[in-house]
């Protein structure tokens, strides 16, 4: 008996790292995607998210990213709740 839907993990893995799925499992998921609109839609959303992340990684940090990094590294703000220690 075939299960109702693919797992989110399978769909996200297929979108991000298709070679990580075994050939038989990948074929089963692809066959299911051809029949199930819900899983197909989730897969396309996951694939689009992966593509957007890949594009942003290639672009490098934005001006907003650089500003936030400089702010966090300044003496004004610390991401750590502990007081700063001066190491000798």
Short mmCIF file of N, CA and C in Angstrom, two decimals:
data_model
loop_
_atom_site.label_atom_id
_atom_site.label_comp_id
_atom_site.label_asym_id
_atom_site.label_seq_id
_atom_site.Cartn_x
_atom_site.Cartn_y
_atom_site.Cartn_z
N UNK A 1 0.84 -1.19 0.00
CA UNK A 1 0.00 0.00 0.00
C UNK A 1 0.88 1.25 0.00
N UNK A 2 0.60 2.13 -0.90
CA UNK A 2 1.38 3.37 -1.01
C UNK A 2 0.91 4.37 0.02
N UNK A 3 1.88 5.06 0.65
CA UNK A 3 1.48 6.06 1.66
C UNK A 3 0.84 7.25 0.97
N UNK A 4 0.17 8.05 1.76
CA UNK A 4 -0.62 9.15 1.22
C UNK A 4 0.25 10.24 0.60
N UNK A 5 1.27 10.69 1.31
CA UNK A 5 2.12 11.78 0.82
C UNK A 5 3.58 11.48 1.10
N UNK A 6 4.44 12.18 0.39
CA UNK A 6 5.88 12.12 0.67
C UNK A 6 6.14 12.93 1.94
N UNK A 7 7.22 12.62 2.63
CA UNK A 7 7.57 13.41 3.81
C UNK A 7 8.18 14.74 3.37
N UNK A 8 8.09 15.73 4.23
CA UNK A 8 8.71 17.02 3.94
C UNK A 8 10.21 16.84 3.74
N UNK A 9 10.80 15.95 4.54
CA UNK A 9 12.24 15.69 4.43
C UNK A 9 12.60 15.19 3.03
N UNK A 10 11.82 14.24 2.51
CA UNK A 10 12.09 13.72 1.17
C UNK A 10 11.98 14.81 0.11
N UNK A 11 10.94 15.63 0.21
CA UNK A 11 10.73 16.67 -0.78
C UNK A 11 11.82 17.74 -0.71
N UNK A 12 12.22 18.11 0.50
CA UNK A 12 13.28 19.11 0.66
C UNK A 12 14.62 18.55 0.20
N UNK A 13 14.86 17.28 0.49
CA UNK A 13 16.11 16.65 0.04
C UNK A 13 16.14 16.57 -1.48
N UNK A 14 15.02 16.23 -2.09
CA UNK A 14 14.95 16.18 -3.55
C UNK A 14 15.20 17.56 -4.14
N UNK A 15 14.70 18.60 -3.50
CA UNK A 15 14.88 19.96 -4.00
C UNK A 15 16.31 20.45 -3.83
N UNK A 16 16.93 20.14 -2.70
CA UNK A 16 18.25 20.69 -2.40
C UNK A 16 19.40 19.77 -2.83
N UNK A 17 19.27 18.49 -2.54
CA UNK A 17 20.35 17.53 -2.79
C UNK A 17 19.78 16.24 -3.37
N UNK A 18 19.30 16.27 -4.61
CA UNK A 18 18.64 15.09 -5.17
C UNK A 18 19.53 13.85 -5.20
N UNK A 19 20.84 14.03 -5.32
CA UNK A 19 21.75 12.89 -5.36
C UNK A 19 21.85 12.17 -4.02
N UNK A 20 21.36 12.81 -2.94
CA UNK A 20 21.40 12.20 -1.62
C UNK A 20 20.31 11.13 -1.45
N UNK A 21 19.27 11.18 -2.27
CA UNK A 21 18.23 10.16 -2.22
C UNK A 21 18.68 8.95 -3.02
N UNK A 22 18.39 7.77 -2.52
CA UNK A 22 18.69 6.57 -3.27
C UNK A 22 17.86 6.57 -4.55
N UNK A 23 18.37 5.94 -5.59
CA UNK A 23 17.71 5.97 -6.89
C UNK A 23 16.26 5.46 -6.82
N UNK A 24 16.03 4.39 -6.07
CA UNK A 24 14.68 3.82 -5.96
C UNK A 24 13.75 4.80 -5.24
N UNK A 25 14.23 5.40 -4.14
CA UNK A 25 13.41 6.35 -3.40
C UNK A 25 13.13 7.59 -4.24
N UNK A 26 14.15 8.07 -4.96
CA UNK A 26 13.96 9.24 -5.81
C UNK A 26 12.91 8.96 -6.87
N UNK A 27 12.93 7.77 -7.46
CA UNK A 27 11.94 7.39 -8.47
C UNK A 27 10.54 7.33 -7.87
N UNK A 28 10.42 6.82 -6.66
CA UNK A 28 9.12 6.76 -5.98
C UNK A 28 8.57 8.16 -5.71
N UNK A 29 9.44 9.03 -5.23
CA UNK A 29 9.02 10.41 -4.93
C UNK A 29 8.60 11.11 -6.21
N UNK A 30 9.38 10.98 -7.27
CA UNK A 30 9.04 11.62 -8.54
C UNK A 30 7.73 11.07 -9.11
N UNK A 31 7.51 9.78 -8.97
CA UNK A 31 6.26 9.18 -9.42
C UNK A 31 5.08 9.76 -8.63
N UNK A 32 5.28 9.88 -7.31
CA UNK A 32 4.23 10.45 -6.46
C UNK A 32 3.96 11.91 -6.82
N UNK A 33 5.01 12.67 -7.11
CA UNK A 33 4.84 14.08 -7.47
C UNK A 33 3.99 14.25 -8.72
N UNK A 34 4.08 13.29 -9.63
CA UNK A 34 3.29 13.39 -10.86
C UNK A 34 1.80 13.17 -10.61
N UNK A 35 1.46 12.61 -9.44
CA UNK A 35 0.06 12.31 -9.11
C UNK A 35 -0.53 13.23 -8.04
N UNK A 36 0.32 13.86 -7.24
CA UNK A 36 -0.16 14.59 -6.07
C UNK A 36 0.18 16.08 -6.18
N UNK A 37 -0.85 16.90 -6.32
CA UNK A 37 -0.64 18.34 -6.45
C UNK A 37 -0.09 18.97 -5.18
N UNK A 38 -0.51 18.47 -4.02
CA UNK A 38 -0.05 19.04 -2.75
C UNK A 38 1.45 18.85 -2.58
N UNK A 39 1.92 17.64 -2.79
CA UNK A 39 3.36 17.37 -2.67
C UNK A 39 4.15 18.10 -3.75
N UNK A 40 3.58 18.18 -4.95
CA UNK A 40 4.25 18.89 -6.04
C UNK A 40 4.41 20.37 -5.71
N UNK A 41 3.36 20.96 -5.14
CA UNK A 41 3.43 22.37 -4.76
C UNK A 41 4.49 22.59 -3.68
N UNK A 42 4.52 21.70 -2.67
CA UNK A 42 5.52 21.83 -1.60
C UNK A 42 6.92 21.70 -2.18
N UNK A 43 7.10 20.76 -3.10
CA UNK A 43 8.41 20.57 -3.74
C UNK A 43 8.84 21.83 -4.48
N UNK A 44 7.92 22.45 -5.22
CA UNK A 44 8.27 23.66 -5.98
C UNK A 44 8.62 24.82 -5.05
N UNK A 45 7.94 24.93 -3.93
CA UNK A 45 8.27 25.97 -2.95
C UNK A 45 9.66 25.71 -2.37
N UNK A 46 9.94 24.45 -2.03
CA UNK A 46 11.26 24.10 -1.48
C UNK A 46 12.35 24.36 -2.51
N UNK A 47 12.11 23.99 -3.76
CA UNK A 47 13.09 24.21 -4.82
C UNK A 47 13.34 25.69 -5.05
N UNK A 48 12.28 26.50 -5.02
CA UNK A 48 12.44 27.94 -5.20
C UNK A 48 13.23 28.55 -4.04
N UNK A 49 12.99 28.06 -2.82
CA UNK A 49 13.73 28.56 -1.65
C UNK A 49 15.20 28.21 -1.77
N UNK A 50 15.50 27.00 -2.22
CA UNK A 50 16.90 26.59 -2.40
C UNK A 50 17.58 27.45 -3.46
N UNK A 51 16.88 27.71 -4.55
CA UNK A 51 17.44 28.53 -5.62
C UNK A 51 17.71 29.96 -5.14
N UNK A 52 16.77 30.51 -4.36
CA UNK A 52 16.95 31.87 -3.83
C UNK A 52 18.13 31.92 -2.87
N UNK A 53 18.27 30.91 -2.04
CA UNK A 53 19.40 30.85 -1.11
C UNK A 53 20.72 30.75 -1.87
N UNK A 54 20.74 29.93 -2.90
CA UNK A 54 21.96 29.80 -3.70
C UNK A 54 22.34 31.14 -4.35
N UNK A 55 21.33 31.84 -4.89
CA UNK A 55 21.61 33.15 -5.50
C UNK A 55 22.14 34.14 -4.48
N UNK A 56 21.55 34.16 -3.29
CA UNK A 56 21.99 35.12 -2.28
C UNK A 56 23.40 34.80 -1.78
N UNK A 57 23.75 33.52 -1.73
CA UNK A 57 25.10 33.15 -1.31
C UNK A 57 26.14 33.59 -2.32
N UNK A 58 25.78 33.59 -3.59
CA UNK A 58 26.71 34.00 -4.63
C UNK A 58 26.90 35.52 -4.66
N UNK A 59 25.90 36.27 -4.19
CA UNK A 59 25.96 37.73 -4.25
C UNK A 59 26.83 38.33 -3.16
N UNK A 60 27.00 37.66 -2.06
CA UNK A 60 27.76 38.22 -0.96
C UNK A 60 26.88 39.07 -0.06
N UNK A 61 27.45 39.63 1.00
CA UNK A 61 26.66 40.40 1.96
C UNK A 61 26.16 41.73 1.38
N UNK A 62 24.95 42.08 1.76
CA UNK A 62 24.37 43.36 1.33
C UNK A 62 24.87 44.48 2.24
N UNK A 63 24.51 45.70 1.91
CA UNK A 63 24.86 46.84 2.76
C UNK A 63 24.22 46.71 4.13
N UNK A 64 22.98 46.20 4.16
CA UNK A 64 22.29 45.99 5.42
C UNK A 64 23.02 44.94 6.27
N UNK A 65 23.51 43.87 5.63
CA UNK A 65 24.27 42.85 6.35
C UNK A 65 25.55 43.44 6.94
N UNK A 66 26.23 44.26 6.16
CA UNK A 66 27.48 44.87 6.62
C UNK A 66 27.22 45.82 7.79
N UNK A 67 26.13 46.60 7.71
CA UNK A 67 25.78 47.51 8.78
C UNK A 67 25.51 46.73 10.07
N UNK A 68 24.71 45.66 9.96
CA UNK A 68 24.38 44.86 11.15
C UNK A 68 25.63 44.22 11.75
N UNK A 69 26.52 43.71 10.90
CA UNK A 69 27.75 43.10 11.40
C UNK A 69 28.61 44.14 12.12
N UNK A 70 28.76 45.33 11.54
CA UNK A 70 29.54 46.38 12.18
C UNK A 70 28.92 46.79 13.50
N UNK A 71 27.59 46.88 13.55
CA UNK A 71 26.89 47.25 14.78
C UNK A 71 27.12 46.21 15.87
N UNK A 72 27.01 44.93 15.52
CA UNK A 72 27.20 43.86 16.51
C UNK A 72 28.64 43.79 17.00
N UNK A 73 29.59 44.13 16.13
CA UNK A 73 30.99 44.08 16.53
C UNK A 73 31.45 45.33 17.28
N UNK A 74 30.63 46.36 17.26
CA UNK A 74 31.01 47.60 17.96
C UNK A 74 30.84 47.41 19.47
N UNK A 75 31.31 48.39 20.22
CA UNK A 75 31.18 48.34 21.68
C UNK A 75 29.75 48.66 22.14
N UNK A 76 28.93 49.15 21.23
CA UNK A 76 27.57 49.54 21.59
C UNK A 76 26.71 48.31 21.89
N UNK A 77 26.95 47.25 21.18
CA UNK A 77 26.05 46.10 21.27
C UNK A 77 26.86 44.81 21.35
N UNK A 78 26.35 43.89 22.11
CA UNK A 78 26.96 42.56 22.18
C UNK A 78 25.86 41.53 22.06
N UNK A 79 26.10 40.49 21.31
CA UNK A 79 25.11 39.43 21.19
C UNK A 79 25.16 38.48 22.38
N UNK A 80 26.19 38.63 23.21
CA UNK A 80 26.34 37.77 24.38
C UNK A 80 25.81 38.49 25.62
N UNK A 81 25.05 37.80 26.45
CA UNK A 81 24.48 38.45 27.63
C UNK A 81 25.50 38.70 28.74
N UNK A 82 26.65 38.06 28.65
CA UNK A 82 27.67 38.21 29.70
C UNK A 82 28.45 39.50 29.50
N UNK A 83 28.93 40.09 30.60
CA UNK A 83 29.76 41.30 30.45
C UNK A 83 31.05 40.94 29.73
N UNK A 84 31.58 41.93 29.02
CA UNK A 84 32.84 41.70 28.30
C UNK A 84 34.01 41.59 29.27
N UNK A 85 34.87 40.66 29.00
CA UNK A 85 36.05 40.48 29.84
C UNK A 85 37.29 40.93 29.06
N UNK A 86 38.22 41.50 29.76
CA UNK A 86 39.49 41.88 29.15
C UNK A 86 40.48 40.77 29.47
N UNK A 87 40.96 40.13 28.43
CA UNK A 87 41.90 39.02 28.62
C UNK A 87 43.32 39.57 28.66
N UNK A 88 44.08 39.12 29.62
CA UNK A 88 45.49 39.55 29.76
C UNK A 88 46.39 38.70 28.93
#
